[in-house]
Each structure stands twice: as structure tokens, then as C-alpha cells.
Tab-separated table of C-alpha atoms and ligand atoms in Angstrom:
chain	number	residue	atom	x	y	z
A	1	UNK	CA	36.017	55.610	-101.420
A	2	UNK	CA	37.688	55.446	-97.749
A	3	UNK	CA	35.733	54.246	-95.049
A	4	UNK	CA	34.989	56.697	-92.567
A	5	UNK	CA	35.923	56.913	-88.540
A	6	UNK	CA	34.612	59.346	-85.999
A	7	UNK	CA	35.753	59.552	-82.425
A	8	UNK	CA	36.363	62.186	-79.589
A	9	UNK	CA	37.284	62.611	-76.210
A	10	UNK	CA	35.743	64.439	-73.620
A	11	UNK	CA	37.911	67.591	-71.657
A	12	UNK	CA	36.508	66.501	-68.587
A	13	UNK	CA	40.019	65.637	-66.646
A	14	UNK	CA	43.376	64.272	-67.344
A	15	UNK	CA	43.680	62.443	-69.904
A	16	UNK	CA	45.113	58.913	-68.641
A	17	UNK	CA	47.050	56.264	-70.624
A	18	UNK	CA	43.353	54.361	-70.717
A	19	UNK	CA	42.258	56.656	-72.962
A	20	UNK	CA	45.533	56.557	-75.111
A	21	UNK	CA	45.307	52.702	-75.397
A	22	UNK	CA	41.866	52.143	-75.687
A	23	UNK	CA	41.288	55.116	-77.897
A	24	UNK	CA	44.161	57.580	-79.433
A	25	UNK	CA	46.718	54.579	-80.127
A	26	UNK	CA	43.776	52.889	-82.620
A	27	UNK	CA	43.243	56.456	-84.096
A	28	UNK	CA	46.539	56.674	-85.108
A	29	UNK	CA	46.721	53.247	-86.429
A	30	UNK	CA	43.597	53.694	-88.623
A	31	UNK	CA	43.715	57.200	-89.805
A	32	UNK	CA	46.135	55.722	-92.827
A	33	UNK	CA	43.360	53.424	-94.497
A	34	UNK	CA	40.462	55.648	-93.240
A	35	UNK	CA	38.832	58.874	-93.789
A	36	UNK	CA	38.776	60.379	-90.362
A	37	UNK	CA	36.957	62.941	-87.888
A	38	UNK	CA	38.617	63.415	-84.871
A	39	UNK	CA	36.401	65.954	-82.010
A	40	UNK	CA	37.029	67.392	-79.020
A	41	UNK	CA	33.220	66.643	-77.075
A	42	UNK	CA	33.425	69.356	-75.098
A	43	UNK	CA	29.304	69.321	-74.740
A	44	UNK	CA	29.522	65.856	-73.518
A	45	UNK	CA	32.053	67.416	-70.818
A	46	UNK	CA	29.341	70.334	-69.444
A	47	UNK	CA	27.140	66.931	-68.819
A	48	UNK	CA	28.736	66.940	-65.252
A	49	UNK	CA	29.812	70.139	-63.744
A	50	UNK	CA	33.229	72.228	-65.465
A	51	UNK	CA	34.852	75.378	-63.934
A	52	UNK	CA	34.575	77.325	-67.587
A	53	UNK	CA	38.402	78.413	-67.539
A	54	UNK	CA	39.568	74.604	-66.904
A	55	UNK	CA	37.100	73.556	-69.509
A	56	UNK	CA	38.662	76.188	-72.019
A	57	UNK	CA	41.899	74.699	-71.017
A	58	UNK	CA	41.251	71.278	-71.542
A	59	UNK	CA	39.569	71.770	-74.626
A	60	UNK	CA	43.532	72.792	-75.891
A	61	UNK	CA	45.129	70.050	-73.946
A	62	UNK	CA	43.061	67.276	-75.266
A	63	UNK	CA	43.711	68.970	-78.941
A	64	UNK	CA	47.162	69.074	-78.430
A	65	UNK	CA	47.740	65.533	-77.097
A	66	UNK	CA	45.713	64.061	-80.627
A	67	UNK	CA	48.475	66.355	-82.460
A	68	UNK	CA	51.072	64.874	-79.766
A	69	UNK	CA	50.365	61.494	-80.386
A	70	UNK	CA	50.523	61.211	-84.452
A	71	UNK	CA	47.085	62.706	-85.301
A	72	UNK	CA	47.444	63.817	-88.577
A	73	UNK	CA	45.268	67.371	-89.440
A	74	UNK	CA	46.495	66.873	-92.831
A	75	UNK	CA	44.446	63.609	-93.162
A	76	UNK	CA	42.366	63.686	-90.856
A	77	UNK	CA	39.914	66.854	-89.583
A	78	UNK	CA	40.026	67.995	-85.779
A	79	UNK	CA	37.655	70.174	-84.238
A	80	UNK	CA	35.619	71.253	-81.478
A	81	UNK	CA	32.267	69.636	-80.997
A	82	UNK	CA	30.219	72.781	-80.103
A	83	UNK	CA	32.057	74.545	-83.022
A	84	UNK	CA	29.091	72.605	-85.419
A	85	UNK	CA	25.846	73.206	-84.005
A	86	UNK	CA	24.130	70.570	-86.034
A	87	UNK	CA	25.357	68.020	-83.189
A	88	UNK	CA	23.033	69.825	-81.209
A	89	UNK	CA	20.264	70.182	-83.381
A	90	UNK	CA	20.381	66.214	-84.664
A	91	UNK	CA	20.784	65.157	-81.098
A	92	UNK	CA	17.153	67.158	-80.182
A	93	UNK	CA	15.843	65.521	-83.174
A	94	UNK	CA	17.184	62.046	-82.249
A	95	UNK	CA	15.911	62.506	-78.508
A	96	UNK	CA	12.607	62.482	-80.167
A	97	UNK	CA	12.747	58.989	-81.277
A	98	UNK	CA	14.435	57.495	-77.903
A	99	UNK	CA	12.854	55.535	-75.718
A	100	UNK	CA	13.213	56.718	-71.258
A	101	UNK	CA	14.039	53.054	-70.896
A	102	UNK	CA	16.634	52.967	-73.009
A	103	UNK	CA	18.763	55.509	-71.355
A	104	UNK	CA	17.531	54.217	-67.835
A	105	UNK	CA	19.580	51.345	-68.482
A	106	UNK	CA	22.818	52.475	-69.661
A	107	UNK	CA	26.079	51.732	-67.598
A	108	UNK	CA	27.906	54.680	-67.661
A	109	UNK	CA	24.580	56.595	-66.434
A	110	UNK	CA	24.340	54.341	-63.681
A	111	UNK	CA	28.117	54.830	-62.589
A	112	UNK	CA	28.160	58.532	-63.049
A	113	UNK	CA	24.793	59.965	-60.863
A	114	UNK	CA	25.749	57.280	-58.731
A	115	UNK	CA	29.267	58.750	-57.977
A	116	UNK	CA	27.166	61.964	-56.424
A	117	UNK	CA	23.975	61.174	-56.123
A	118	UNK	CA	21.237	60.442	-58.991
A	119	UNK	CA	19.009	63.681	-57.581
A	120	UNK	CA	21.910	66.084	-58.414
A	121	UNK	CA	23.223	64.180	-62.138
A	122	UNK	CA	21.754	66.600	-64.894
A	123	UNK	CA	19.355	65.702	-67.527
A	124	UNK	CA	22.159	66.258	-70.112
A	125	UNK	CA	24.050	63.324	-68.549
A	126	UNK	CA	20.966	60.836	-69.135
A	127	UNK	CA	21.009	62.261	-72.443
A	128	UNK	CA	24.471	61.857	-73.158
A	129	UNK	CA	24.305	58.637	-75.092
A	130	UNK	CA	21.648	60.664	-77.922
A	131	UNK	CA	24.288	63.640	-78.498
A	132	UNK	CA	26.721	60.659	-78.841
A	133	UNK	CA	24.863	58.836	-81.419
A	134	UNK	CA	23.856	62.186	-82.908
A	135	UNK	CA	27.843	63.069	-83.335
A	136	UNK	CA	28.430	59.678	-84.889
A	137	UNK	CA	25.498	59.006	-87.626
A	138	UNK	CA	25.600	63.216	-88.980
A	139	UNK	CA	29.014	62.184	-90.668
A	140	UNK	CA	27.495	58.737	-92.074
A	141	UNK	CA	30.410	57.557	-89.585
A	142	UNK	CA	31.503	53.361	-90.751
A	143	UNK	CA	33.568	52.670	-87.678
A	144	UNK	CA	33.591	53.953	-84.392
A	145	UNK	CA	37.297	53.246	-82.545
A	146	UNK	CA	36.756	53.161	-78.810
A	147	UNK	CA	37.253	51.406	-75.421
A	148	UNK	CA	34.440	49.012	-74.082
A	149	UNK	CA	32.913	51.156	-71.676
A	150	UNK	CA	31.241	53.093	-74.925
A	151	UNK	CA	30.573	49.875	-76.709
A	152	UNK	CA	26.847	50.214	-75.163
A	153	UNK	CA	26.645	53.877	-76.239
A	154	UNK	CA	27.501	52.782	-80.101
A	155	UNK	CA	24.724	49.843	-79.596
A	156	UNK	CA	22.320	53.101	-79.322
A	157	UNK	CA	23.568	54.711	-81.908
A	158	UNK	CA	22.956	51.898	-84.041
A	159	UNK	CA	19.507	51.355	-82.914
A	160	UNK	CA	18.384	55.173	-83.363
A	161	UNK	CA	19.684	54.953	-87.123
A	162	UNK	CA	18.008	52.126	-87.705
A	163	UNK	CA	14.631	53.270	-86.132
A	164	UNK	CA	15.309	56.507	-87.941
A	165	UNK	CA	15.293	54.982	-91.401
A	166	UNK	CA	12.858	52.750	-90.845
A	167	UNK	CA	10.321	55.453	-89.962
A	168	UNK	CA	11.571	58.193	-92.592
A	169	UNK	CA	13.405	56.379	-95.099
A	170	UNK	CA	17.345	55.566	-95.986
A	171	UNK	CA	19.378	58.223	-93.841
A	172	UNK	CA	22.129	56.858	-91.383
A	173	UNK	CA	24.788	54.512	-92.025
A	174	UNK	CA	24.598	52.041	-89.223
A	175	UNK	CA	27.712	52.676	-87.491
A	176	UNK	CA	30.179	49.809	-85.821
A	177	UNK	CA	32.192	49.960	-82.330
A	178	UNK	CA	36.163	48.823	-83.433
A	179	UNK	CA	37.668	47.906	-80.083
A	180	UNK	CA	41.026	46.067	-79.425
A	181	UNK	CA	40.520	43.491	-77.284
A	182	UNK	CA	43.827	44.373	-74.850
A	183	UNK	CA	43.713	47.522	-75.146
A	184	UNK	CA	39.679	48.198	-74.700
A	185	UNK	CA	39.717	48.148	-71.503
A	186	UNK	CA	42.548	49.738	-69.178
A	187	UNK	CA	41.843	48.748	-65.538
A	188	UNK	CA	42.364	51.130	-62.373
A	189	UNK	CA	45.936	50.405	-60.924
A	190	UNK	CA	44.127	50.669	-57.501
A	191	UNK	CA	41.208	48.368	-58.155
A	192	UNK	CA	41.506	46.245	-61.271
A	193	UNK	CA	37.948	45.385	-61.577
A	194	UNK	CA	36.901	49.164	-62.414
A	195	UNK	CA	38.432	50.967	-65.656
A	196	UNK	CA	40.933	53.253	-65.329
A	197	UNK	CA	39.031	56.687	-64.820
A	198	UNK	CA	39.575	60.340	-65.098
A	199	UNK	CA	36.596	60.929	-62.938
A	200	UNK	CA	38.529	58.552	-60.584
A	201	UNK	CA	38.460	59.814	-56.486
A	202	UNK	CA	41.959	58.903	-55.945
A	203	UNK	CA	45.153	59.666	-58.267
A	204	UNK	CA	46.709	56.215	-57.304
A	205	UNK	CA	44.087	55.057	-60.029
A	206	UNK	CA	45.548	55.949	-63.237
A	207	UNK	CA	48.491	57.453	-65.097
A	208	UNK	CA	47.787	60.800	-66.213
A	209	UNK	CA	49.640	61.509	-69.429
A	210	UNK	CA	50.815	64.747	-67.903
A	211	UNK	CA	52.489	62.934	-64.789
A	212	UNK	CA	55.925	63.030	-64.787
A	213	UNK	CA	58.947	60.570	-63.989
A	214	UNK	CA	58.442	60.765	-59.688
A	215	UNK	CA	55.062	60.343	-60.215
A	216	UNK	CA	54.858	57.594	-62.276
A	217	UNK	CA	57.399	55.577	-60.388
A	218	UNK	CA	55.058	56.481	-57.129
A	219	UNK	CA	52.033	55.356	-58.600
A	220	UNK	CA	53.007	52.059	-60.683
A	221	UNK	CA	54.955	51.225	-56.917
A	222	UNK	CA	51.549	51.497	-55.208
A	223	UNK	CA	49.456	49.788	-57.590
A	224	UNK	CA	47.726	47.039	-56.165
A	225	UNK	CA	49.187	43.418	-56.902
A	226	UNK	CA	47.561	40.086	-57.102
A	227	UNK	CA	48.309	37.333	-54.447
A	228	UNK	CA	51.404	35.083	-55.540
A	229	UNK	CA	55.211	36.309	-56.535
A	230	UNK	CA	55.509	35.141	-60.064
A	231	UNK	CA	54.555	37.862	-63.147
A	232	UNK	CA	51.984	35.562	-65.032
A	233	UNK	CA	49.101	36.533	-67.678
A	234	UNK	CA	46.136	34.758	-66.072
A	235	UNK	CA	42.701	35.572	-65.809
A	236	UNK	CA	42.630	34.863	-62.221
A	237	UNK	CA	45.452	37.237	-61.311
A	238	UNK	CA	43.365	40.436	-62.784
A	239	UNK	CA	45.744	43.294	-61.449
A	240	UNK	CA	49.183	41.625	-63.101
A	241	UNK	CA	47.102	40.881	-66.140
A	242	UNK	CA	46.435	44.602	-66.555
A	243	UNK	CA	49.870	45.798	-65.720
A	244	UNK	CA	51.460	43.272	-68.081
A	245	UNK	CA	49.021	44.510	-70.684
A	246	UNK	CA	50.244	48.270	-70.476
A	247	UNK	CA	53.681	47.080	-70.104
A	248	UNK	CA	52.911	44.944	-73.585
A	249	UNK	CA	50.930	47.536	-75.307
A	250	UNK	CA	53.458	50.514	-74.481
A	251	UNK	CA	56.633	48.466	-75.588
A	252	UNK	CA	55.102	46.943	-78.568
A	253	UNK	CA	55.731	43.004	-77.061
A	254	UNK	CA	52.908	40.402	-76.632
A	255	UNK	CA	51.782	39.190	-72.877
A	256	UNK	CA	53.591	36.111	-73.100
A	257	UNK	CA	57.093	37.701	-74.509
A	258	UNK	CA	56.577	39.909	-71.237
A	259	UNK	CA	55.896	37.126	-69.068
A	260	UNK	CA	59.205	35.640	-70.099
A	261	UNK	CA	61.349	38.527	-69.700
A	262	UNK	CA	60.492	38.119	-65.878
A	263	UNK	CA	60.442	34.595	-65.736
A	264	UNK	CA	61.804	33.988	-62.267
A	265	UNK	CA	62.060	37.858	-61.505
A	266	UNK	CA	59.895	39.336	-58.607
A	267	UNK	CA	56.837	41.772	-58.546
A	268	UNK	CA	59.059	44.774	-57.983
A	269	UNK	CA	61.380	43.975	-60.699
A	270	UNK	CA	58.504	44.056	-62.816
A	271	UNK	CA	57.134	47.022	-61.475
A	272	UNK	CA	59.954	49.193	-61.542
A	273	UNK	CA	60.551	47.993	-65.398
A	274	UNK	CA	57.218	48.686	-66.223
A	275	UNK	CA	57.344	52.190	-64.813
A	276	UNK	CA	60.781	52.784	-67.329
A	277	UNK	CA	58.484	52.045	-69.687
A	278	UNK	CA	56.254	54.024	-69.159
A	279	UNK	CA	58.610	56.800	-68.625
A	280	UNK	CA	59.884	55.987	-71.821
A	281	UNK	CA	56.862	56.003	-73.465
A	282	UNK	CA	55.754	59.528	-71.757
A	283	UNK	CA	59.024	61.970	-72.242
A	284	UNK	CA	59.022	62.670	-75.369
A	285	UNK	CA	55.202	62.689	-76.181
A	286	UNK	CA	54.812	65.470	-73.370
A	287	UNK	CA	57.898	67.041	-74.792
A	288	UNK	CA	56.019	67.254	-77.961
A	289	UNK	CA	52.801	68.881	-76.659
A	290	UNK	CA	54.828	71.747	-75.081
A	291	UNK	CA	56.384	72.648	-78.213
A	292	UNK	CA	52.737	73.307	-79.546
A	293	UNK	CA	51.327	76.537	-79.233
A	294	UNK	CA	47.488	77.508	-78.531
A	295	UNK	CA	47.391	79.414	-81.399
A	296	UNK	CA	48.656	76.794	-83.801
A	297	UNK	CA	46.584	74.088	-82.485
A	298	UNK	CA	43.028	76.565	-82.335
A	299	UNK	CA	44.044	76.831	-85.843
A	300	UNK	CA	43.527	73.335	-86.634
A	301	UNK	CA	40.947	72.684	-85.358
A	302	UNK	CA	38.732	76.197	-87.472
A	303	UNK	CA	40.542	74.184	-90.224
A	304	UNK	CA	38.871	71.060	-89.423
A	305	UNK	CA	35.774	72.481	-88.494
A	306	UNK	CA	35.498	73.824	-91.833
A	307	UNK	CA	36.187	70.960	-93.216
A	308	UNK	CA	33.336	69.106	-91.383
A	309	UNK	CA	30.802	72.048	-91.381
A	310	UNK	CA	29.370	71.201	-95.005
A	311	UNK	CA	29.244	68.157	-94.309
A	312	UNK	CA	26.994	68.348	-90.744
A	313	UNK	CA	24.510	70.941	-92.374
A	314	UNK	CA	24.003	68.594	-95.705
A	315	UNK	CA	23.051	65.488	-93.866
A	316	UNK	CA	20.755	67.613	-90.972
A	317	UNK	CA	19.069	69.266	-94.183
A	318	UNK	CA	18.121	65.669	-95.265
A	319	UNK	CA	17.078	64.633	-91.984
A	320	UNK	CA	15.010	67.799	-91.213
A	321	UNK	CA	12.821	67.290	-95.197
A	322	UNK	CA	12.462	64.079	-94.104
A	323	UNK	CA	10.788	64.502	-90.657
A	324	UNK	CA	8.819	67.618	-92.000
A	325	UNK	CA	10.408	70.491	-91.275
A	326	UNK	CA	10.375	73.427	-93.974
A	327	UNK	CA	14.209	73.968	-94.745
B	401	AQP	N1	40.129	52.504	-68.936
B	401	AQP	C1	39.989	52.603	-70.242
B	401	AQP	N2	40.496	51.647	-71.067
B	401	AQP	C2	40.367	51.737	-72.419
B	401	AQP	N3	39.740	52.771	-73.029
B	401	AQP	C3	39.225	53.745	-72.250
B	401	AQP	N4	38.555	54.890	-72.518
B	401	AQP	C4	38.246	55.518	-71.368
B	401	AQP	N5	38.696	54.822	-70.332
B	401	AQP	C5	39.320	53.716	-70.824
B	401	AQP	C6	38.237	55.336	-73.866
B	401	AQP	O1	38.793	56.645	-74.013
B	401	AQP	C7	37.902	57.445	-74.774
B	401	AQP	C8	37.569	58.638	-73.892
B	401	AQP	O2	36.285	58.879	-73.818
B	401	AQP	P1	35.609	59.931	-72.859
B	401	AQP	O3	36.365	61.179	-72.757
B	401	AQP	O4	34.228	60.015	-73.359
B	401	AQP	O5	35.692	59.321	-71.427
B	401	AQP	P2	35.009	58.100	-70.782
B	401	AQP	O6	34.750	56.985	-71.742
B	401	AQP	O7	33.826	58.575	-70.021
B	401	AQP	O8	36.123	57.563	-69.777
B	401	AQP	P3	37.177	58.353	-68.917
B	401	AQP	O9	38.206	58.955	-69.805
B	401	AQP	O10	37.736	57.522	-67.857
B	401	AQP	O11	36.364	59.496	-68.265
B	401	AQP	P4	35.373	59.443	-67.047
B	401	AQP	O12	36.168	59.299	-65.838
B	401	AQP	O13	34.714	60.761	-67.165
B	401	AQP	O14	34.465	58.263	-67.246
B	401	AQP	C9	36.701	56.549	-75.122
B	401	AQP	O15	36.892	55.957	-76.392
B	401	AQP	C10	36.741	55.507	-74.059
B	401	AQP	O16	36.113	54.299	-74.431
């Protein structure tokens, strides 16, 4: 029997080459040796506020750009997340049996209501991490493949299944982050100590996989640079480092084959090669997603709900028996 993999992405902005590294590019990679479940979150999305028509639209987009990018629906099942209510229903249950203080101290809470203010974040976003865990442990999910700013959220997940079947008996697998370790975490171009973001204030911060050839050469141009001329992989010099790792990661070359191709070359030299690349890299994958059509790709993912749906209500049947509910 395959292993299986769950993931998803939220249709809460533009999807930025962060999220292709750290996330999509592994997806592809593993969905030959495993058996995989690919979602659309889009109730993780309505955790901060969504203009309903954008969030429809999104929902499409980020569909599209899992199709774009080698997702397989023949292998592999895509759908939406509020398409299979027993997310929902698991993640009440799970909220049941998780502790204030445990979402309190989770990172990406912290960031988020502090981007606003924490007065105005919603109760859903404190709850996020339970609807994620939820998601994960109703497909007796192996392996979860994401970047390192949800390695905390999978830590959860692991402790609710385990708390779970210690208090009602064998249930969850106990599911595992898989992170790359160059690719898990993609920094901002204009502040390499914060991930790249979609939430981001300022557009100078990522690469959006929709941006086109002007705009990429504009932003990779801006992006900040670390003191010194020479293009070196050091820990010290942490806005080259990142560059050279999307430059690596994008044209399939290690750091230190990178650092030699612009041995004695300048920061712009670099910079303008790196945007090619990226260029390169972009063209035909947006090329791709325009050639799919709405209905096609709302078709795969009924197909993949279906596929899930027996699944989801099976394992929520178990879990409701167990806790007492008459099913
Ligand atoms: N900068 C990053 N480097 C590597 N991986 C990343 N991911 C996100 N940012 C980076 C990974 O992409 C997937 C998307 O998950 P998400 O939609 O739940 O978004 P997120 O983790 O909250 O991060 P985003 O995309 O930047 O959105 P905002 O701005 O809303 O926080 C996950 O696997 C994530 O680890």
C-alpha cells in the first residue's frame, strides 16, 4: 500500500513562487511514490476577511495552477475543502480536545492579528491550526509536504491525534511535516528575514506567479541586496543566500554551481540572470493555466471530491462511535 500525502493551499492572494518551492514543486515530486490529496482550503481563506467574488475566483486560480504545475488528477484527487463537510465537523470535534494555550502560542496567529490588530482577527483565525489538523488526520494522512512556517501547525496536528487515541482508542495516524530544507522557506525579496508572503503590504516582496516579464525584471532589480559585491552562499549575507536559492531551485543547479557561474561577476549581473530565470521558469507555466478552462478544472475537482467523500464520512463515523455520538 502507498503512503499517503495531504496538502492545500489557501485562495487568500497570489500565489507567489514561495508557495511553489516550498509547497507545489514537492507535490509534484512525490505524487509518483505516494497516494495523494491535493485541496483547495478555501475555509482556512474566510479566516481573514475575502470579497466572495475574488474568493470564488481564486478558488479556480489556485486549482488551475496545481493542474499548471504537473498535478496529476489522474493520480492524485483535487478538490475543494468546503466541498466535504466532515472537515468541518472533525475540526468542531477536535476543538473539543484543544487546549486555549496551545493556540495562544502559535506563530502564524501571532503574525496575522498582529498585521491589523488582535481585537479585529476572528475566532476562526485562532482556530485555524484545529481545521488544519482536522483536514490532515480524516484521510489517515502519512506525510504532510509543506514550507516551515506550517511546521508548528503539523506539530498540533500530531499532538491532537495522539491525545485523541489515547482518550478513545486507535484512530489517527500520526501525521509527519516533509519539508526541503532550501526550499522551506522562501524569504521576502524586500526583507529577507520575513518569508515571502501573499498577505505581504508591499508587492516588491514576492513574485507572484501571475507577474509577467516587466514585472519580474522590476521587482528582482529592487530586491534588497546584502552589503559586499561578490554573489556568495553565506549565512551572513541572508538576502543573496535567498536569491541564489530561487535562482538554484528554479534552474535545477546547486548553490555552489551558482556561485561559480558568477564568480567575479557583479550583483546586477546576477540579478538580471536570475530574473531570465525566472522568466523562463514563468512563461510557459502561465501559458499553461490559460489554456485551462473553469469548467474543465471545476470538473476535477467534483471528481476528486468524490473520490475523497467516502473516505471523510468513514473515518468521522469512527470518530463520532467512539466519542459517543449515536450514528
Ligand atoms: N515563503 C515561503 N517559503 C516556502 N514555503 C512557503 N509557503 C508559504 N510561504 C512560503 C508554503 O506554501 C503553502 C501555502 O500555504 P497557505 O496558503 O496556507 O499560506 P501560508 O502558509 O499562510 O503562507 P502565504 O502563502 O504566504 O500566505 P499568507 O500571506 O496568507 O501567510 C504552505 O505549504 C506553506 O508552508
Amino acid at each position: 500500500m502507498k503512503k499517503r500525502i495531504f496538502s492545500g493551499i489557501q485562495p487568500s492572494g497570489n500565489l507567489h513562487i514561495g508557495n511553489y518551492l516550498g509547497a507545489i514543486q514537492n507535490w509534484v515530486k512525490l505524487q509518483k511514490e505516494y497516494d495523494s490529496i491535493f485541496c483547495v482550503v478555501d475555509m482556512h481563506a474566510i479566516t481573514v476577511p475575502q470579497e466572495p467574488e475574488t474568493l470564488r475566483r481564486r478558488t479556480i486560480e489556485i486549482a488551475k495552477i496545481y493542474l499548471a504545475a504537473g498535478i496529476d488528477p489522474k493520480k492524485c484527487s483535487i478538490f475543494i475543502q468546503s466541498h466535504i463537510c466532515e472537515h468541518a465537523e472533525l475540526g468542531w470535534i477536535l476543538n473539543t480536545i484543544t487546549k486555549i494555550p496551545e493556540l495562544e502560542k502559535m506563530t502564524q496567529f501571532k503574525d496575522k492579528s498582529a498585521k491589523d490588530s488582535r481585537e479585529s482577527a476572528s475566532a476562526g483565525l485562532f482556530d485555524y491550526p484545529v481545521l488544519m489538523a482536522a483536514d490532515i488526520v480524516l484521510y489517515d494522512t502519512q506525510l504532510v509536504p509543506v514550507g516551515k512556517d506550517q511546521k508548528q501547525h503539523i506539530e498540533l496536528a500530531r499532538t491532537l491525534a495522539q491525545r485523541f487515541n489515547h482518550k478513545f482508542g486507535e484512530t489517527f495516524v500520526i501525521p509527519e511535516a516533509y519539508t526541503k530544507k532550501e526550499s522551506e522557506n522562501i524569504m521576502g525579496l524586500d526583507d529577507p528575514t520575513k518569508k515571502m508572503s501573499k498577505s505581504a503590504k508591499s508587492e516588491y516582496n514576492y513574485i507572484a506567479l501571475n507577474d509577467d516579464a516587466e514585472t519580474v525584471r522590476k521587482k528582482i532589480k529592487k530586491a534588497v541586496t546584502d552589503s559586499g559585491s561578490e554573489v556568495v552562499y553565506q549565512e551572513d549575507k541572508p538576502a543573496l543566500k535567498n536569491l541564489i536559492n530561487i535562482y538554484s531551485l528554479l534552474a535545477d543547479k546547486t548553490p555552489k554551481e551558482v556561485e561559480k557561474l558568477f564568480a567575479g561577476k557583479k550583483y546586477s549581473d546576477f540579478k538580471t540572470e536570475l530574473a531570465e530565470v525566472i522568466i523562463k521558469f514563468l512563461a510557459p507555466f502561465q501559458k499553461k493555466i490559460g489554456e485551462l478552462s473553469d469548467e474543465k478544472v471545476l470538473a476535477i475537482m467534483e471528481d476528486g471530491a468524490k473520490k475523497v467523500r467516502p473516505l471523510a464520512k468513514k473515518k468521522l463515523e469512527e470518530v463520532k462511535k467512539k466519542i459517543g455520538f449515536i450514528v
